[in-house]
Short mmCIF file of C-alpha atoms in Angstrom, two decimals:
data_model
loop_
_atom_site.label_atom_id
_atom_site.label_comp_id
_atom_site.label_asym_id
_atom_site.label_seq_id
_atom_site.Cartn_x
_atom_site.Cartn_y
_atom_site.Cartn_z
CA MET A 63 6.43 37.25 -15.89
CA SER A 64 6.21 37.44 -12.07
CA PHE A 65 5.82 34.28 -10.00
CA PHE A 66 2.41 35.58 -8.86
CA LYS A 67 1.32 35.73 -12.50
CA LYS A 68 2.55 32.17 -13.11
CA LEU A 69 0.62 30.90 -10.08
CA LYS A 70 -2.51 32.74 -11.15
CA ASP A 71 -2.29 31.31 -14.68
CA LYS A 72 -1.76 27.83 -13.27
CA PHE A 73 -4.44 27.77 -10.59
CA THR A 74 -7.18 30.27 -11.41
CA VAL A 75 -7.81 29.76 -15.12
CA SER A 76 -9.47 26.46 -14.24
CA THR A 77 -9.42 26.42 -10.45
CA ASP A 78 -9.88 22.88 -9.14
CA SER A 79 -11.46 21.85 -5.86
CA VAL A 80 -8.10 20.90 -4.29
CA THR A 81 -6.67 24.38 -4.94
CA GLU A 82 -9.79 25.86 -3.37
CA LYS A 83 -9.26 23.64 -0.31
CA PHE A 84 -5.74 25.03 0.12
CA LYS A 85 -7.06 28.56 -0.32
CA ASP A 86 -9.88 28.08 2.20
CA GLY A 87 -7.82 26.01 4.63
CA LEU A 88 -5.03 28.59 4.85
CA THR A 89 -7.36 31.54 5.53
CA LYS A 90 -6.08 32.10 9.09
CA THR A 91 -2.43 31.94 8.07
CA ARG A 92 -3.06 34.13 5.04
CA ASP A 93 -4.84 36.76 7.14
CA ASN A 94 -1.93 36.74 9.58
CA PHE A 95 0.99 36.40 7.16
CA SER A 96 0.33 37.78 3.70
CA ASN A 97 -1.74 40.69 5.02
CA ARG A 98 1.15 41.67 7.29
CA VAL A 99 3.54 41.40 4.33
CA ASN A 100 1.16 43.59 2.35
CA ASP A 101 1.11 46.18 5.14
CA LEU A 102 4.90 46.05 5.30
CA VAL A 103 5.45 46.82 1.62
CA ALA A 104 2.83 49.59 1.76
CA ARG A 105 4.72 51.36 4.56
CA TYR A 106 8.13 51.31 2.93
CA ARG A 107 9.20 53.35 -0.07
CA LYS A 108 12.51 51.57 -0.45
CA ILE A 109 14.01 48.19 0.33
CA ASP A 110 16.51 48.61 3.18
CA GLU A 111 17.75 46.78 6.28
CA ASP A 112 14.77 47.95 8.34
CA PHE A 113 12.46 46.44 5.74
CA PHE A 114 14.22 43.09 5.92
CA GLU A 115 14.27 43.11 9.74
CA GLU A 116 10.49 43.57 9.86
CA LEU A 117 10.06 40.85 7.24
CA GLU A 118 12.16 38.50 9.37
CA GLU A 119 9.89 39.17 12.34
CA ILE A 120 6.73 38.46 10.30
CA LEU A 121 8.16 35.18 9.01
CA ILE A 122 9.31 34.03 12.45
CA GLN A 123 5.90 34.83 13.96
CA ALA A 124 4.32 32.68 11.25
CA ASP A 125 6.44 29.76 12.56
CA VAL A 126 8.50 29.52 9.38
CA GLY A 127 11.46 28.74 11.65
CA PHE A 128 14.58 30.75 12.47
CA GLU A 129 16.99 28.87 10.19
CA THR A 130 14.56 28.96 7.28
CA VAL A 131 13.87 32.67 7.78
CA MET A 132 17.57 33.53 7.77
CA GLU A 133 18.10 31.49 4.62
CA LEU A 134 15.08 33.01 2.89
CA VAL A 135 15.97 36.61 3.76
CA GLU A 136 19.58 36.15 2.58
CA GLU A 137 18.32 34.80 -0.75
CA LEU A 138 15.87 37.70 -1.02
CA LYS A 139 18.65 40.21 -0.45
CA LEU A 140 20.71 38.63 -3.23
CA GLU A 141 17.72 38.61 -5.59
CA VAL A 142 16.87 42.25 -4.82
CA LYS A 143 20.47 43.21 -5.57
CA ARG A 144 20.63 41.07 -8.71
CA GLN A 145 17.42 42.52 -10.16
CA ASN A 146 18.16 46.02 -8.82
CA MET A 147 14.72 46.15 -7.20
CA GLN A 148 13.64 49.47 -5.74
CA ASP A 149 9.93 49.04 -5.08
CA PRO A 150 9.08 46.88 -2.01
CA LYS A 151 5.96 45.63 -3.82
CA ASP A 152 8.21 43.71 -6.21
CA VAL A 153 9.50 41.63 -3.29
CA GLN A 154 6.13 39.95 -2.62
CA SER A 155 6.26 37.79 -5.73
CA VAL A 156 9.91 36.88 -5.07
CA ILE A 157 9.03 35.81 -1.48
CA SER A 158 6.43 33.37 -2.81
CA GLU A 159 8.86 31.97 -5.37
CA LYS A 160 11.58 31.48 -2.75
CA LEU A 161 9.17 29.70 -0.39
CA VAL A 162 8.41 27.14 -3.11
CA GLU A 163 12.12 26.77 -3.93
CA ILE A 164 13.01 26.20 -0.27
CA TYR A 165 10.37 23.49 0.08
CA GLN A 166 11.23 21.73 -3.17
CA SER A 167 15.03 22.00 -2.92
CA GLY A 168 16.80 18.70 -3.38
CA GLU A 169 13.69 16.59 -3.69
CA GLU A 170 11.78 15.14 -6.60
CA ALA A 171 8.07 14.65 -5.89
CA PRO A 172 8.73 14.34 -2.12
CA ASN A 173 5.04 14.15 -1.31
CA GLU A 174 4.40 10.92 -3.24
CA LEU A 175 3.68 7.88 -1.11
CA ASN A 176 5.83 4.80 -1.64
CA MET A 177 3.03 2.56 -2.89
CA GLN A 178 3.87 -1.01 -3.93
CA GLU A 179 2.72 -1.91 -7.43
CA ASP A 180 2.70 -5.61 -6.61
CA GLY A 181 1.79 -6.82 -3.14
CA LEU A 182 0.80 -5.23 0.15
CA THR A 183 1.75 -1.63 1.01
CA VAL A 184 2.25 -1.18 4.76
CA ILE A 185 1.98 2.34 6.20
CA LEU A 186 2.88 2.88 9.86
CA PHE A 187 1.50 5.95 11.65
CA VAL A 188 3.33 7.43 14.64
CA GLY A 189 2.77 10.52 16.79
CA VAL A 190 1.71 11.62 20.25
CA ASN A 191 -1.84 11.26 21.53
CA GLY A 192 -4.29 13.98 20.54
CA VAL A 193 -2.78 15.03 17.19
CA GLY A 194 -5.47 13.37 15.08
CA LYS A 195 -3.64 10.15 14.22
CA THR A 196 -6.67 7.86 14.21
CA THR A 197 -8.75 10.37 12.24
CA THR A 198 -5.93 10.67 9.69
CA ILE A 199 -5.85 6.88 9.28
CA GLY A 200 -9.63 6.82 8.75
CA LYS A 201 -9.52 9.61 6.16
CA LEU A 202 -6.67 7.95 4.26
CA ALA A 203 -8.54 4.64 4.33
CA HIS A 204 -11.47 6.47 2.75
CA GLN A 205 -9.18 7.95 0.06
CA PHE A 206 -7.60 4.61 -0.79
CA LYS A 207 -10.96 2.85 -0.90
CA SER A 208 -12.38 5.54 -3.20
CA GLU A 209 -9.45 4.80 -5.54
CA GLY A 210 -10.58 1.17 -5.70
CA LYS A 211 -7.97 -0.22 -3.30
CA LYS A 212 -8.74 -2.88 -0.70
CA VAL A 213 -7.74 -1.52 2.71
CA VAL A 214 -7.22 -3.08 6.16
CA MET A 215 -6.52 -1.14 9.38
CA ALA A 216 -4.51 -2.40 12.38
CA ALA A 217 -5.46 -1.20 15.88
CA GLY A 218 -1.91 -1.07 17.28
CA ASP A 219 -2.62 1.60 19.91
CA THR A 220 -3.59 -0.90 22.58
CA PHE A 221 -2.91 1.32 25.59
CA ARG A 222 -4.92 4.53 25.19
CA ALA A 223 -8.44 4.15 26.49
CA GLY A 224 -10.90 4.06 23.61
CA ALA A 225 -8.27 4.01 20.85
CA ILE A 226 -9.30 0.59 19.50
CA GLU A 227 -12.98 1.53 19.57
CA GLN A 228 -12.24 4.84 17.83
CA LEU A 229 -10.52 3.03 14.96
CA GLU A 230 -13.41 0.56 14.78
CA VAL A 231 -15.85 3.46 14.37
CA TRP A 232 -13.79 4.71 11.45
CA GLY A 233 -13.68 1.21 10.01
CA GLU A 234 -17.48 1.02 10.06
CA ARG A 235 -17.78 4.52 8.67
CA VAL A 236 -15.58 3.89 5.61
CA GLY A 237 -16.32 0.19 5.22
CA VAL A 238 -12.86 -1.14 6.05
CA ASP A 239 -11.89 -4.17 8.20
CA VAL A 240 -10.07 -3.44 11.49
CA ILE A 241 -7.73 -6.04 12.98
CA LYS A 242 -7.55 -5.80 16.76
CA GLN A 243 -6.78 -7.59 20.01
CA GLY A 244 -7.77 -6.74 23.57
CA ALA A 245 -6.78 -3.53 25.35
CA GLY A 246 -3.25 -3.73 26.77
CA SER A 247 -2.14 -6.48 24.37
CA ASP A 248 1.23 -6.49 22.59
CA PRO A 249 1.12 -4.04 19.62
CA ALA A 250 3.67 -6.15 17.71
CA ALA A 251 1.32 -9.15 17.99
CA VAL A 252 -1.49 -7.02 16.58
CA MET A 253 0.71 -6.13 13.60
CA PHE A 254 1.58 -9.77 13.00
CA ASP A 255 -2.13 -10.70 12.95
CA ALA A 256 -2.95 -7.71 10.77
CA ILE A 257 -0.38 -8.69 8.13
CA GLN A 258 -1.68 -12.26 7.99
CA SER A 259 -5.28 -10.99 7.75
CA ALA A 260 -4.41 -8.41 5.07
CA ARG A 261 -2.73 -11.10 3.00
CA ALA A 262 -5.67 -13.47 3.43
CA ARG A 263 -8.01 -10.70 2.25
CA LYS A 264 -5.67 -9.88 -0.67
CA ALA A 265 -5.56 -6.28 0.56
CA ASP A 266 -3.61 -3.56 -1.25
CA VAL A 267 -2.92 -1.35 1.78
CA LEU A 268 -2.46 -1.97 5.51
CA LEU A 269 -2.73 1.16 7.70
CA CYS A 270 -1.20 0.65 11.16
CA ASP A 271 -2.06 2.74 14.22
CA THR A 272 0.47 2.92 17.10
CA ALA A 273 0.60 4.25 20.66
CA GLY A 274 1.66 7.83 21.36
CA ARG A 275 2.66 8.08 25.01
CA LEU A 276 5.56 10.48 24.66
CA GLN A 277 5.88 10.86 28.42
CA ASN A 278 7.17 7.27 28.42
CA LYS A 279 9.52 8.09 25.56
CA VAL A 280 12.01 5.25 25.98
CA ASN A 281 9.32 2.59 26.29
CA LEU A 282 7.36 4.07 23.38
CA MET A 283 10.34 4.14 21.05
CA ASN A 284 11.35 0.60 22.01
CA GLU A 285 7.79 -0.48 21.29
CA LEU A 286 7.87 1.20 17.85
CA GLU A 287 11.15 -0.53 17.02
CA LYS A 288 9.64 -3.91 17.98
CA VAL A 289 6.58 -3.22 15.79
CA LYS A 290 8.81 -2.28 12.86
CA ARG A 291 10.94 -5.42 13.29
CA VAL A 292 7.86 -7.66 13.20
CA ILE A 293 6.54 -5.92 10.08
CA GLU A 294 9.90 -6.13 8.32
CA ARG A 295 10.31 -9.79 9.24
CA GLU A 296 6.97 -10.62 7.65
CA ILE A 297 7.35 -8.29 4.65
CA PRO A 298 10.96 -7.42 3.74
CA GLY A 299 11.24 -3.70 2.97
CA ALA A 300 8.15 -2.82 5.00
CA PRO A 301 6.87 -0.58 6.45
CA HIS A 302 6.97 1.27 3.14
CA GLU A 303 6.08 4.55 4.85
CA VAL A 304 6.41 5.77 8.44
CA LEU A 305 4.16 8.83 8.65
CA LEU A 306 4.50 11.12 11.65
CA VAL A 307 1.23 12.89 12.45
CA LEU A 308 1.62 16.41 13.90
CA ASP A 309 -0.92 19.01 15.00
CA ALA A 310 -0.18 22.28 13.17
CA THR A 311 -1.84 24.34 15.90
CA THR A 312 0.91 23.38 18.38
CA GLY A 313 3.54 25.30 16.37
CA GLN A 314 7.08 24.85 17.63
CA ASN A 315 5.98 22.01 19.92
CA ALA A 316 5.27 20.06 16.73
CA MET A 317 8.90 20.65 15.71
CA ILE A 318 10.09 19.22 19.03
CA GLN A 319 7.90 16.14 18.54
CA ALA A 320 9.21 15.72 15.00
CA LYS A 321 12.82 15.84 16.19
CA THR A 322 12.10 13.27 18.92
CA PHE A 323 10.47 10.79 16.56
CA LYS A 324 13.04 11.38 13.83
CA ASP A 325 15.83 10.51 16.28
CA ALA A 326 14.06 7.30 17.31
CA THR A 327 12.59 5.94 14.09
CA ASN A 328 12.92 6.31 10.34
CA VAL A 329 10.16 8.85 9.67
CA THR A 330 9.59 9.07 5.90
CA GLY A 331 6.94 11.78 5.86
CA ILE A 332 4.76 14.15 7.85
CA VAL A 333 0.99 14.45 8.05
CA LEU A 334 0.21 17.95 9.34
CA THR A 335 -3.32 18.05 10.75
CA LYS A 336 -5.48 21.09 11.60
CA LEU A 337 -3.60 23.45 9.27
CA ASP A 338 -6.90 25.26 8.80
CA GLY A 339 -7.03 25.93 12.55
CA THR A 340 -3.77 27.88 12.88
CA ALA A 341 -2.50 31.32 11.89
CA LYS A 342 1.04 29.92 11.89
CA GLY A 343 0.99 27.71 8.81
CA GLY A 344 4.64 28.50 8.11
CA ILE A 345 5.44 25.44 10.24
CA VAL A 346 5.19 23.46 6.97
CA LEU A 347 8.37 25.13 5.71
CA ALA A 348 10.22 24.84 9.02
CA ILE A 349 9.59 21.08 9.16
CA ARG A 350 10.68 20.53 5.58
CA ASN A 351 13.73 22.78 5.59
CA GLU A 352 15.11 22.17 9.09
CA LEU A 353 14.27 18.50 9.57
CA HIS A 354 14.51 17.45 5.90
CA ILE A 355 11.30 15.43 6.14
CA PRO A 356 8.71 15.96 3.41
CA VAL A 357 5.18 16.96 4.38
CA LYS A 358 3.05 14.40 2.52
CA PHE A 359 -0.47 15.32 3.67
CA VAL A 360 -2.12 18.34 5.28
CA GLY A 361 -5.46 18.61 7.07
CA LEU A 362 -7.47 21.51 5.65
CA GLY A 363 -10.81 20.93 7.37
CA GLU A 364 -13.07 18.51 9.18
CA ARG A 365 -14.67 16.74 6.23
CA MET A 366 -13.67 13.30 5.00
CA ASP A 367 -11.98 14.68 1.85
CA ASP A 368 -10.22 17.60 3.56
CA LEU A 369 -7.00 15.62 4.09
CA GLN A 370 -5.00 16.53 0.99
CA GLN A 371 -1.69 15.53 -0.53
CA PHE A 372 0.69 18.41 0.05
CA ASP A 373 1.60 20.58 -2.93
CA ALA A 374 4.12 23.41 -2.39
CA GLU A 375 2.75 25.63 -5.17
CA LYS A 376 -0.86 25.23 -4.03
CA TYR A 377 0.29 25.95 -0.48
CA VAL A 378 1.96 29.21 -1.56
CA TYR A 379 -1.05 30.10 -3.70
CA GLY A 380 -3.22 29.61 -0.60
CA LEU A 381 -0.90 31.87 1.40
CA PHE A 382 -0.86 34.69 -1.15
CA SER A 383 -4.12 34.26 -3.09
CA ASN A 384 -5.43 37.69 -2.11
CA LEU A 385 -2.23 39.42 -3.23
CA ILE A 386 -1.93 37.26 -6.36
CA GLU A 387 -5.44 38.10 -7.50
CA LYS A 388 -5.04 41.80 -6.68
CA GLU A 389 -1.69 42.17 -8.48
CA THR A 390 -2.69 40.27 -11.59
CA ASP A 391 -6.05 42.05 -11.82
CA GLU A 392 -4.18 45.35 -11.90
CA GLU A 393 -1.96 44.26 -14.80
#
């Protein structure tokens, strides 16, 4: 049974709303990527070096990342040789299988958040200004609250004009308390207050916003370290997650940001926003494979419930859904 057939059996017999969100949210990438792969296999009658060179180009242009592309193509060559494949169409299913394998390699359930069963879970959000950090915090607050959890948000971005007010708007929208101080105040002091307030309210989750002035990189990273020290002093083992928010539409610039923050702080996961707005959704694989940081959430639209926990198989199904449905319908 081909990997396409397995994905179809898994996701289209009783297609759920989350799978549909991945399918809809990856439309631009699918139109760019899988359609070009489809054109490629239609033009070639045999699998040769020219075929693989064009495939490399398609993958690189989808922002899959150079290292990941080289690894993927080498594995494809071995698989083609092992199975004695002759028809280029047979490679499409193997590509999808290898993409899932690359993402999942060496990790068990990497997209699960480290939630505390007993006591307060503290999640720290980092990232440059303009990537959708505050919106992500608001959407996650909505998710947690809909699961019956008591949530508090901390307005730790005290420098960007309007950042505190923006978080307050989200707090009102989802019905969650926001702990704040005045503009320009010490972010670490805000975190201290937020922890005390969250405890007093017997909250389950504390979501902490931070500044994102990457142009003042040294000061920003020192500030993040101070915030983390205060949190850890008050709650040993916290923050339980440090989520780096990246804008998928910025492509390789997002990779540069990820490397910068990874070097400066212990990033435990990525939130990739605006994946629905880019034709280069392969950045998910580049981040995971080259930086070894799991993508925990992806933004697949503007609505409150369009921030979804990342799932490698649903991601690949979203990338190849047109080819999957066509191939399996022909069987």
